[in-house]
Coordinates of C-alpha atoms in Angstrom, one line a residue:
M1 CA 143.8 -98.7 68.3
M2 CA 140.4 -99.8 67.0
K3 CA 138.7 -97.8 69.8
N4 CA 140.7 -94.7 68.6
I5 CA 139.7 -95.2 65.0
K6 CA 136.0 -95.6 66.0
N7 CA 136.2 -92.4 68.0
I8 CA 137.7 -90.4 65.1
V9 CA 135.2 -91.7 62.6
L10 CA 132.2 -90.9 64.9
A11 CA 133.6 -87.5 65.9
T12 CA 134.1 -86.3 62.4
S13 CA 130.9 -87.9 61.1
L14 CA 128.4 -86.3 63.5
C15 CA 128.0 -83.8 66.3
S16 CA 130.4 -85.2 68.9
S17 CA 131.6 -83.0 71.7
L18 CA 134.9 -84.9 71.8
L19 CA 136.5 -82.9 68.9
L20 CA 139.6 -81.6 70.7
G21 CA 142.0 -83.4 68.4
G22 CA 140.4 -81.7 65.4
C23 CA 140.5 -78.4 67.2
E24 CA 144.3 -78.7 67.5
K25 CA 144.5 -78.4 63.8
F26 CA 143.3 -74.8 63.7
L27 CA 143.5 -73.5 67.2
D28 CA 146.8 -72.1 68.4
K29 CA 146.8 -73.4 72.0
R30 CA 148.5 -71.2 74.6
D31 CA 149.8 -74.4 76.3
P32 CA 151.1 -76.9 73.7
T33 CA 150.9 -79.7 76.3
A34 CA 147.2 -79.0 77.1
T35 CA 145.1 -82.2 76.8
S36 CA 141.7 -81.0 78.0
F37 CA 139.1 -78.5 76.7
V38 CA 139.5 -76.1 79.7
E39 CA 143.2 -75.9 79.2
F40 CA 142.9 -74.0 75.9
F41 CA 139.5 -72.3 76.3
N42 CA 140.3 -69.8 79.0
T43 CA 140.6 -66.3 77.6
E44 CA 138.8 -63.8 75.4
E45 CA 141.5 -64.4 72.8
D46 CA 140.7 -68.2 72.9
L47 CA 137.0 -67.3 72.3
R48 CA 137.8 -65.0 69.4
R49 CA 140.1 -67.7 67.9
V50 CA 137.4 -70.4 67.8
V51 CA 135.0 -68.0 66.2
Y52 CA 137.6 -67.0 63.6
S53 CA 138.4 -70.7 62.9
S54 CA 134.7 -71.5 62.5
Y55 CA 134.7 -69.0 59.5
R56 CA 138.0 -69.9 58.0
D57 CA 137.8 -73.6 57.8
V58 CA 134.4 -73.6 55.9
F59 CA 133.5 -70.1 54.6
T60 CA 136.6 -68.1 54.2
H61 CA 139.3 -70.6 53.2
Q62 CA 141.3 -68.8 50.6
S63 CA 143.0 -71.8 49.0
D64 CA 140.7 -74.8 49.1
R65 CA 139.0 -75.0 45.7
R66 CA 136.4 -77.4 47.1
L67 CA 135.1 -74.7 49.4
L68 CA 135.7 -71.4 47.6
F69 CA 132.5 -69.7 46.7
Y70 CA 133.6 -68.6 43.2
M71 CA 134.4 -72.2 42.3
L72 CA 130.8 -73.3 42.9
D73 CA 129.6 -72.2 39.5
G74 CA 131.5 -75.2 38.1
R75 CA 128.7 -77.3 39.6
S76 CA 126.2 -75.6 37.3
D77 CA 125.5 -74.7 33.7
N78 CA 127.4 -71.5 34.2
G79 CA 130.8 -73.1 34.4
F80 CA 133.2 -76.0 33.9
A81 CA 135.6 -77.0 36.6
R82 CA 138.4 -79.2 35.2
I83 CA 139.7 -81.0 38.2
E84 CA 137.6 -84.0 39.3
T85 CA 138.9 -84.0 42.9
D86 CA 137.5 -80.5 43.3
H87 CA 134.1 -82.2 43.2
H88 CA 132.3 -79.5 41.2
M89 CA 132.7 -81.4 37.9
L90 CA 131.0 -84.5 39.3
M91 CA 127.9 -82.5 40.3
A92 CA 127.7 -80.8 36.9
N93 CA 128.1 -83.9 34.7
G94 CA 125.9 -86.1 36.8
T95 CA 128.5 -88.7 38.0
M96 CA 127.9 -88.0 41.7
N97 CA 126.8 -91.1 43.5
G98 CA 127.0 -92.8 46.9
T99 CA 130.6 -93.7 46.6
S100 CA 131.7 -90.2 45.5
R101 CA 134.1 -88.8 48.1
L102 CA 132.4 -85.4 47.8
G103 CA 129.5 -86.7 49.9
E104 CA 131.8 -87.9 52.6
Y105 CA 134.0 -84.8 52.5
Y106 CA 131.2 -82.2 52.9
W107 CA 129.1 -84.2 55.3
T108 CA 132.1 -84.8 57.6
L109 CA 133.3 -81.2 57.3
F110 CA 129.9 -79.6 58.2
N111 CA 129.1 -82.0 61.0
K112 CA 132.6 -81.8 62.5
H113 CA 132.1 -78.0 62.7
L114 CA 128.7 -78.4 64.2
G115 CA 130.2 -80.6 66.9
R116 CA 132.7 -77.9 67.6
L117 CA 130.1 -75.1 67.6
N118 CA 127.9 -77.1 70.0
T119 CA 130.8 -77.5 72.4
F120 CA 131.9 -73.9 72.2
I121 CA 128.4 -72.6 72.7
A122 CA 127.8 -74.8 75.7
N123 CA 131.0 -73.7 77.3
V124 CA 130.9 -70.0 76.2
E125 CA 130.8 -68.9 79.9
V126 CA 134.1 -70.5 80.7
P127 CA 136.6 -68.0 79.2
Y128 CA 137.4 -64.9 81.1
V129 CA 136.4 -61.7 79.4
E130 CA 136.5 -58.1 80.8
D131 CA 133.4 -57.0 79.0
E132 CA 130.4 -59.3 79.2
A133 CA 129.0 -57.8 76.0
V134 CA 132.0 -59.3 74.1
R135 CA 131.1 -62.8 75.3
Q136 CA 127.5 -62.4 74.3
R137 CA 128.5 -61.1 70.8
Y138 CA 130.8 -64.1 70.2
K139 CA 128.1 -66.5 71.5
A140 CA 125.6 -65.0 69.1
I141 CA 128.1 -65.3 66.2
L142 CA 128.7 -69.0 67.0
E143 CA 124.9 -69.6 67.1
A144 CA 124.5 -67.8 63.8
L145 CA 127.2 -70.0 62.2
R146 CA 125.4 -73.1 63.5
V147 CA 122.2 -71.9 61.8
W148 CA 124.2 -71.4 58.6
H149 CA 125.6 -74.9 58.7
Y150 CA 122.2 -76.4 59.2
F151 CA 120.7 -74.4 56.3
R152 CA 123.4 -75.9 54.1
L153 CA 123.0 -79.4 55.4
T154 CA 119.2 -79.4 54.9
F155 CA 119.4 -77.8 51.5
H156 CA 121.8 -80.5 50.2
W157 CA 120.7 -83.6 52.0
G158 CA 117.1 -82.9 53.2
N159 CA 116.4 -84.8 56.4
V160 CA 119.4 -84.9 58.7
P161 CA 120.2 -85.4 62.4
F162 CA 119.7 -82.2 64.3
V163 CA 121.6 -81.6 67.5
L164 CA 122.0 -78.3 69.4
E165 CA 124.1 -79.4 72.4
P166 CA 127.2 -81.5 72.9
V167 CA 126.7 -85.2 72.9
D168 CA 128.8 -88.3 73.8
L169 CA 129.7 -91.0 71.3
E170 CA 126.5 -92.8 71.8
G171 CA 124.4 -89.7 71.5
A172 CA 126.2 -88.7 68.3
V173 CA 124.4 -91.4 66.4
Q174 CA 121.0 -89.6 66.0
P175 CA 118.1 -90.4 63.7
P176 CA 117.4 -87.8 61.0
K177 CA 114.7 -85.1 61.6
P178 CA 112.4 -84.0 58.8
K179 CA 113.8 -81.0 57.0
E180 CA 110.7 -78.9 57.6
E181 CA 110.9 -79.4 61.4
I182 CA 114.5 -78.3 61.4
L183 CA 113.7 -75.2 59.3
E184 CA 110.9 -74.3 61.7
T185 CA 113.4 -74.3 64.5
L186 CA 116.0 -72.4 62.6
F187 CA 113.7 -69.7 61.3
G188 CA 112.1 -69.5 64.8
M189 CA 115.4 -68.7 66.5
Y190 CA 116.9 -66.2 64.0
E191 CA 115.4 -63.0 65.4
D192 CA 116.7 -63.7 68.9
I193 CA 120.2 -64.3 67.5
A194 CA 120.1 -61.3 65.3
N195 CA 119.0 -59.0 68.2
R196 CA 122.0 -60.1 70.2
L197 CA 124.4 -59.2 67.4
P198 CA 125.9 -55.7 67.0
E199 CA 124.0 -53.5 64.6
N200 CA 127.2 -52.4 62.8
E201 CA 130.3 -54.2 61.7
G202 CA 133.6 -53.3 63.4
T203 CA 136.7 -51.9 61.9
T204 CA 138.2 -55.3 62.6
N205 CA 136.6 -58.7 62.4
A206 CA 134.3 -57.2 59.7
Y207 CA 133.8 -60.7 58.3
M208 CA 132.0 -61.8 61.4
F209 CA 128.2 -61.6 61.5
N210 CA 126.5 -58.4 62.5
R211 CA 122.8 -58.0 62.8
Y212 CA 122.1 -57.3 59.2
S213 CA 124.6 -59.6 57.6
F214 CA 123.2 -62.5 59.6
K215 CA 119.7 -61.4 58.6
A216 CA 120.8 -61.3 54.9
M217 CA 122.0 -64.9 55.2
V218 CA 118.7 -66.0 56.7
M219 CA 116.9 -64.1 54.0
R220 CA 118.8 -66.1 51.4
Y221 CA 117.6 -69.4 52.9
A222 CA 114.1 -68.2 53.4
L223 CA 114.0 -67.6 49.7
Y224 CA 115.6 -71.0 48.9
N225 CA 113.0 -72.8 51.0
G226 CA 110.0 -71.0 49.6
R227 CA 109.3 -68.9 52.6
Y228 CA 108.6 -65.9 50.5
E229 CA 106.8 -63.7 53.0
L230 CA 109.8 -64.0 55.4
A231 CA 112.3 -63.4 52.6
A232 CA 110.6 -60.2 51.5
K233 CA 110.2 -59.1 55.1
I234 CA 113.9 -59.4 55.9
A235 CA 115.0 -57.9 52.6
K236 CA 112.8 -54.9 53.3
E237 CA 114.3 -54.5 56.8
I238 CA 117.8 -54.5 55.3
M239 CA 116.9 -52.0 52.7
D240 CA 115.2 -49.7 55.3
S241 CA 118.3 -49.9 57.5
G242 CA 120.3 -47.8 55.0
K243 CA 123.5 -49.8 55.9
Y244 CA 124.3 -50.9 52.3
Q245 CA 124.0 -49.6 48.8
L246 CA 124.7 -50.6 45.2
H247 CA 128.3 -49.7 44.2
P248 CA 128.1 -47.2 41.2
V249 CA 130.4 -49.2 38.9
Y250 CA 129.5 -52.9 38.7
G251 CA 132.8 -54.3 37.5
D252 CA 135.0 -52.4 40.0
M253 CA 133.8 -54.5 42.9
F254 CA 135.4 -57.6 41.6
G255 CA 139.0 -56.3 41.3
Y256 CA 141.2 -53.9 43.2
K257 CA 139.4 -50.8 42.1
A258 CA 136.7 -51.2 44.7
D259 CA 136.9 -54.6 46.5
K260 CA 137.8 -52.9 49.8
T261 CA 135.9 -49.6 49.5
N262 CA 132.4 -50.5 48.2
K263 CA 129.4 -50.5 50.5
E264 CA 127.7 -53.4 48.7
F265 CA 129.4 -56.4 50.3
I266 CA 127.3 -57.6 53.2
V267 CA 128.7 -61.0 54.2
K268 CA 132.4 -60.5 53.7
F269 CA 135.4 -62.6 52.8
D270 CA 138.2 -60.2 53.6
M271 CA 141.9 -60.6 54.2
E272 CA 141.5 -60.7 58.0
S273 CA 139.1 -63.6 57.7
H274 CA 141.9 -65.9 56.7
D275 CA 144.8 -64.3 58.6
N276 CA 146.0 -62.3 55.6
S277 CA 147.1 -65.3 53.7
A278 CA 147.5 -64.6 50.0
T279 CA 144.4 -64.9 47.9
L280 CA 144.6 -67.1 44.8
S281 CA 141.6 -66.2 42.7
F282 CA 143.8 -65.3 39.7
E283 CA 145.5 -68.7 39.9
H284 CA 142.2 -70.5 40.2
L285 CA 140.2 -68.6 37.5
G286 CA 142.7 -66.7 35.4
P287 CA 144.4 -67.8 32.1
H288 CA 147.8 -69.3 31.8
Y289 CA 149.8 -66.5 30.2
R290 CA 153.5 -66.8 29.7
T291 CA 155.1 -67.1 33.1
G292 CA 151.9 -66.3 35.0
K293 CA 150.2 -68.6 37.5
G294 CA 146.7 -68.8 35.9
Q295 CA 145.4 -72.4 35.9
S296 CA 141.8 -71.9 34.4
Y297 CA 140.4 -74.3 37.1
M298 CA 136.9 -73.0 36.5
V299 CA 135.8 -71.2 33.4
P300 CA 132.5 -69.9 31.9
T301 CA 130.4 -71.9 29.4
K302 CA 128.6 -70.9 26.2
A303 CA 125.3 -71.3 28.1
L304 CA 126.3 -68.5 30.5
V305 CA 127.6 -66.3 27.7
D306 CA 124.3 -66.7 25.8
A307 CA 122.3 -65.9 29.0
Y308 CA 123.4 -62.3 28.9
W309 CA 120.5 -60.4 27.4
T310 CA 120.8 -57.4 25.2
L311 CA 121.5 -53.8 26.2
Q312 CA 117.7 -53.3 26.0
G313 CA 117.0 -56.1 28.4
R314 CA 115.7 -58.6 25.8
P315 CA 116.8 -62.3 25.4
I316 CA 119.2 -62.7 22.4
D317 CA 116.6 -64.9 20.7
N318 CA 113.9 -62.3 20.9
C319 CA 115.5 -59.1 19.7
P320 CA 114.6 -57.1 16.6
L321 CA 118.0 -55.6 16.2
H322 CA 120.1 -58.7 15.5
T323 CA 119.6 -62.4 15.0
K324 CA 120.4 -65.0 17.6
A325 CA 123.3 -66.3 15.4
E326 CA 124.8 -62.8 15.3
Y327 CA 124.7 -62.6 19.1
E328 CA 126.2 -66.1 19.5
L329 CA 129.1 -65.3 17.2
D330 CA 129.8 -61.9 18.9
P331 CA 129.1 -61.9 22.6
H332 CA 129.9 -58.1 22.8
L333 CA 127.3 -57.2 20.2
N334 CA 124.6 -54.9 21.8
R335 CA 125.0 -56.8 25.1
D336 CA 124.2 -56.2 28.8
P337 CA 127.4 -54.5 30.1
R338 CA 127.7 -57.0 32.8
Y339 CA 129.0 -59.4 30.2
K340 CA 132.1 -57.3 29.5
A341 CA 132.6 -56.7 33.3
S342 CA 132.4 -60.4 34.1
I343 CA 133.8 -62.5 31.2
F344 CA 136.6 -62.3 28.6
G345 CA 137.8 -64.7 25.9
H346 CA 138.7 -65.2 22.3
G347 CA 139.3 -61.9 20.5
D348 CA 139.6 -59.8 23.7
T349 CA 142.9 -58.5 25.0
F350 CA 144.9 -59.7 28.0
Q351 CA 148.1 -57.9 29.1
G352 CA 147.8 -55.9 25.9
E353 CA 147.8 -58.9 23.6
K354 CA 144.9 -60.3 21.6
I355 CA 143.7 -63.7 22.8
N356 CA 143.6 -66.4 20.1
I357 CA 142.3 -69.7 21.6
Y358 CA 142.7 -71.4 18.2
D359 CA 146.5 -70.7 17.8
A360 CA 148.4 -73.8 19.0
N361 CA 151.4 -71.6 19.7
N362 CA 149.5 -69.4 22.1
P363 CA 149.5 -70.4 25.8
M364 CA 145.8 -69.7 25.7
Y365 CA 145.2 -72.3 23.1
H366 CA 142.0 -74.1 24.2
E367 CA 143.5 -77.6 24.2
N368 CA 146.3 -76.7 26.6
V369 CA 145.9 -78.2 30.0
R370 CA 146.1 -74.8 31.8
A371 CA 144.0 -73.0 29.3
S372 CA 140.2 -72.7 29.1
R373 CA 138.4 -75.6 27.5
S374 CA 135.6 -73.2 26.7
G375 CA 137.7 -70.3 25.3
F376 CA 136.3 -68.0 28.0
W377 CA 137.5 -66.9 31.4
F378 CA 135.8 -65.0 34.3
K379 CA 136.9 -61.5 34.7
K380 CA 135.5 -61.3 38.2
F381 CA 138.2 -61.7 40.8
V382 CA 140.8 -62.0 38.0
D383 CA 142.7 -58.7 38.2
E384 CA 145.7 -58.4 35.8
A385 CA 147.7 -56.9 38.7
D386 CA 147.9 -60.5 40.0
A387 CA 149.0 -62.0 36.7
F388 CA 152.7 -62.5 37.7
R389 CA 152.4 -62.4 41.5
S390 CA 152.4 -65.5 43.8
G391 CA 149.1 -64.3 45.3
G392 CA 146.9 -61.3 45.9
N393 CA 145.1 -59.5 48.7
M394 CA 141.6 -59.3 47.3
H395 CA 138.3 -59.0 49.3
F396 CA 135.3 -61.0 48.2
P397 CA 131.6 -60.9 48.7
L398 CA 129.8 -64.0 50.1
L399 CA 126.5 -62.0 49.9
R400 CA 126.0 -58.5 48.6
Y401 CA 123.3 -55.9 48.5
A402 CA 122.1 -56.6 45.0
E403 CA 121.0 -60.0 46.3
V404 CA 118.8 -58.3 48.9
L405 CA 117.1 -56.3 46.1
L406 CA 116.6 -59.2 43.8
T407 CA 115.4 -61.4 46.7
Y408 CA 112.7 -58.9 47.5
A409 CA 111.7 -58.9 43.9
E410 CA 111.7 -62.7 43.5
A411 CA 109.7 -63.2 46.7
K412 CA 107.1 -60.8 45.6
I413 CA 106.9 -62.4 42.1
M414 CA 106.4 -65.8 43.6
L415 CA 103.7 -64.4 45.9
G416 CA 102.0 -62.9 42.9
Q417 CA 102.4 -59.4 44.5
V418 CA 104.7 -57.6 42.1
D419 CA 104.5 -54.1 43.7
D420 CA 106.3 -50.9 42.8
L421 CA 109.1 -51.6 45.1
A422 CA 109.8 -55.0 43.5
K423 CA 110.0 -53.3 40.1
K424 CA 112.2 -50.6 41.5
C425 CA 114.6 -53.2 43.0
I426 CA 115.1 -54.9 39.5
N427 CA 115.4 -51.5 37.8
D428 CA 118.0 -50.3 40.3
V429 CA 120.1 -53.4 39.6
R430 CA 119.7 -53.0 35.9
R431 CA 120.4 -49.3 35.9
R432 CA 123.6 -49.7 37.9
A433 CA 124.6 -52.4 35.3
G434 CA 124.3 -49.8 32.5
L435 CA 121.3 -51.2 30.6
D436 CA 119.3 -48.9 28.3
M437 CA 116.4 -48.1 30.7
T438 CA 114.3 -46.5 28.0
V439 CA 113.5 -50.1 27.1
A440 CA 114.8 -52.3 30.0
D441 CA 112.7 -50.6 32.6
V442 CA 110.5 -53.4 34.0
S443 CA 107.7 -51.1 34.9
L444 CA 107.0 -50.6 31.2
G445 CA 104.3 -52.9 29.9
T446 CA 102.7 -55.9 31.5
R447 CA 104.0 -59.5 32.2
S448 CA 102.4 -62.8 33.3
Q449 CA 103.8 -64.4 36.4
Q450 CA 105.7 -66.9 34.2
E451 CA 107.3 -64.0 32.3
W452 CA 108.3 -62.4 35.6
I453 CA 109.8 -65.6 36.8
K454 CA 111.9 -66.0 33.6
L455 CA 113.1 -62.4 34.0
I456 CA 114.1 -62.7 37.6
Q457 CA 115.8 -66.0 37.1
N458 CA 118.0 -64.6 34.3
E459 CA 118.6 -61.4 36.2
R460 CA 120.1 -63.4 39.1
R461 CA 122.1 -65.5 36.7
T462 CA 123.8 -62.5 35.0
E463 CA 124.1 -60.3 38.1
F464 CA 125.8 -63.1 40.2
A465 CA 127.7 -65.0 37.5
G466 CA 130.9 -66.4 38.9
E467 CA 129.8 -65.8 42.5
G468 CA 128.7 -69.3 43.4
I469 CA 124.9 -68.8 43.5
R470 CA 123.8 -70.5 40.2
Y471 CA 124.0 -74.1 41.4
D472 CA 121.7 -73.4 44.4
D473 CA 119.3 -71.5 42.1
I474 CA 118.9 -74.3 39.6
I475 CA 118.4 -76.8 42.4
R476 CA 115.7 -74.8 44.2
W477 CA 114.0 -73.8 40.9
R478 CA 114.0 -77.5 39.9
I479 CA 115.4 -76.7 36.5
A480 CA 118.6 -78.6 36.8
E481 CA 117.0 -81.5 34.8
D482 CA 116.7 -79.0 31.9
V483 CA 119.9 -77.0 32.0
L484 CA 122.3 -79.9 33.0
N485 CA 121.0 -82.5 30.5
Q486 CA 122.8 -81.1 27.6
P487 CA 126.5 -80.9 26.6
A488 CA 128.7 -78.2 28.1
L489 CA 129.9 -76.0 25.2
G490 CA 132.3 -73.2 24.6
H491 CA 133.2 -70.5 22.1
T492 CA 131.3 -70.5 18.8
R493 CA 132.7 -69.6 15.4
L494 CA 131.9 -70.1 11.7
V495 CA 133.7 -73.0 10.1
D496 CA 133.0 -73.5 6.4
G497 CA 129.9 -71.4 6.8
K498 CA 128.6 -73.4 9.7
M499 CA 128.4 -72.4 13.3
V500 CA 130.6 -74.7 15.4
S501 CA 131.0 -74.6 19.2
L502 CA 133.8 -76.1 21.3
K503 CA 132.5 -79.2 23.1
I504 CA 133.7 -79.5 26.7
E505 CA 131.9 -82.6 28.0
D506 CA 128.5 -84.4 28.0
R507 CA 126.3 -83.8 31.0
R508 CA 123.5 -85.6 32.6
F509 CA 121.3 -84.8 35.6
Q510 CA 118.7 -87.2 37.1
S511 CA 115.8 -86.1 39.3
H512 CA 117.2 -87.8 42.5
Q513 CA 120.3 -85.6 42.3
Y514 CA 118.4 -82.6 43.6
L515 CA 119.6 -84.1 46.9
W516 CA 123.1 -85.2 47.6
P517 CA 124.0 -88.8 48.5
F518 CA 125.2 -90.0 51.9
H519 CA 128.6 -91.7 51.4
E520 CA 128.6 -95.4 52.1
S521 CA 131.0 -94.8 55.0
T522 CA 128.5 -92.5 56.6
L523 CA 125.8 -95.1 56.4
K524 CA 128.1 -97.6 58.1
V525 CA 128.8 -95.5 61.2
E526 CA 125.4 -93.8 61.3
P527 CA 122.9 -96.7 60.9
N528 CA 119.9 -94.4 61.6
I529 CA 120.5 -92.5 58.4
V530 CA 118.6 -93.7 55.3
Q531 CA 120.2 -93.1 51.9
N532 CA 118.5 -90.5 49.8
Q533 CA 116.3 -92.1 47.1
G534 CA 117.9 -92.9 43.8
Y535 CA 121.4 -93.6 45.2

């Protein structure tokens, strides 16, 4: 019994090749009595199934709030996630530590999958396939997923064990490698993997990496890791490919009007990616309305609402048309249209009724458990068509073309090379959003590099609000100590002539929390790992 327990702990803690028990959870074996790897890894369908499961269990799980991309804003100053066991709250309010289960959960999950990927890649020649090109495509996809996992591991933990082949139980306990060495290897292999991927997505399995969607993911982490030349290079390649374009109407992509028809989603989270199981974004993000299923699990904060600049592209505290107080009291006043497309709250209408978060008889009353503590909700991925259904069938973006444009712009800004294309990228995003380009055109006037940085940081924040990018941004920009060391607030109104904002919670962020802790159980079974400083 003790031997079995040790095997399970080690296998799920690091890159063991003996992960067959875990595979049974998500692989539908042809032979239910099979006990060895070769007994269920024989056919092209077996190969497709392991690739499918490698997406679903980590990247396209439609019901696990700990993994869903749109829940991740609850880790940042953009949002508040109300359930502690979803983990996001602990990161935002600074209570994450070495005993927090979130460290154990994500570390185990990522490494368990890396072990599976190493095993599948090493044995990719085993299954019978009629067309050898099919095998090579699946192999490249598995290798691309492994790169994605290691990008996430190094981003969150820094120095980590790095294994690219199956190992036995002894070999599973590896010393960490410096993050920069791992990144050198990952960035050094991406082009070979990309060149073995198909140039175009298929009509089925569109969620699986193709050449350009994988490059887009590498582009993201090149930017995250300060490799600005590479980020700009890849972004330019994707732009020049002509494969993607900005959807004409910003808000339509995040509901049923255009979630399946737009040409902007690059890395996709479609229905096929989770076996057509019902999507639950309305339940997770939407309001509790009468008999509806909305649970308000993650909602926007005042900080995000105030981050939406004016229609003319100016910060609300630097606009000659209205005072900052006027903007705070009325989020719709002369505002960037992306606000209305992304957020709704007190005073807006839902199902034809006006929302009053201060009416105790209203199900949207801000003190109700299933209501929003902030008085705001995300409109993205909250389609009223799902209000009274048990689930939806929405498609989501894990990365979209607007990120390519803003990545090119940011990379050039950080290099001090703000060229005409960088300005055009920002202008294209702003123009699509509906800003007044007679003023918001960034090619007008001059800016210092610091002013460019402020502009691009806020542009990313408002363009991708509610899409799970903000936490990574404040970590890589090293501004979490500023934005997460203040209370999380909600709707603001006048009370006896004074401006009063709903208070959600106090927050604290310490410098060591830019990296995540290793859980104490991980340190016990992997003695070569050293706890990140500060924990």
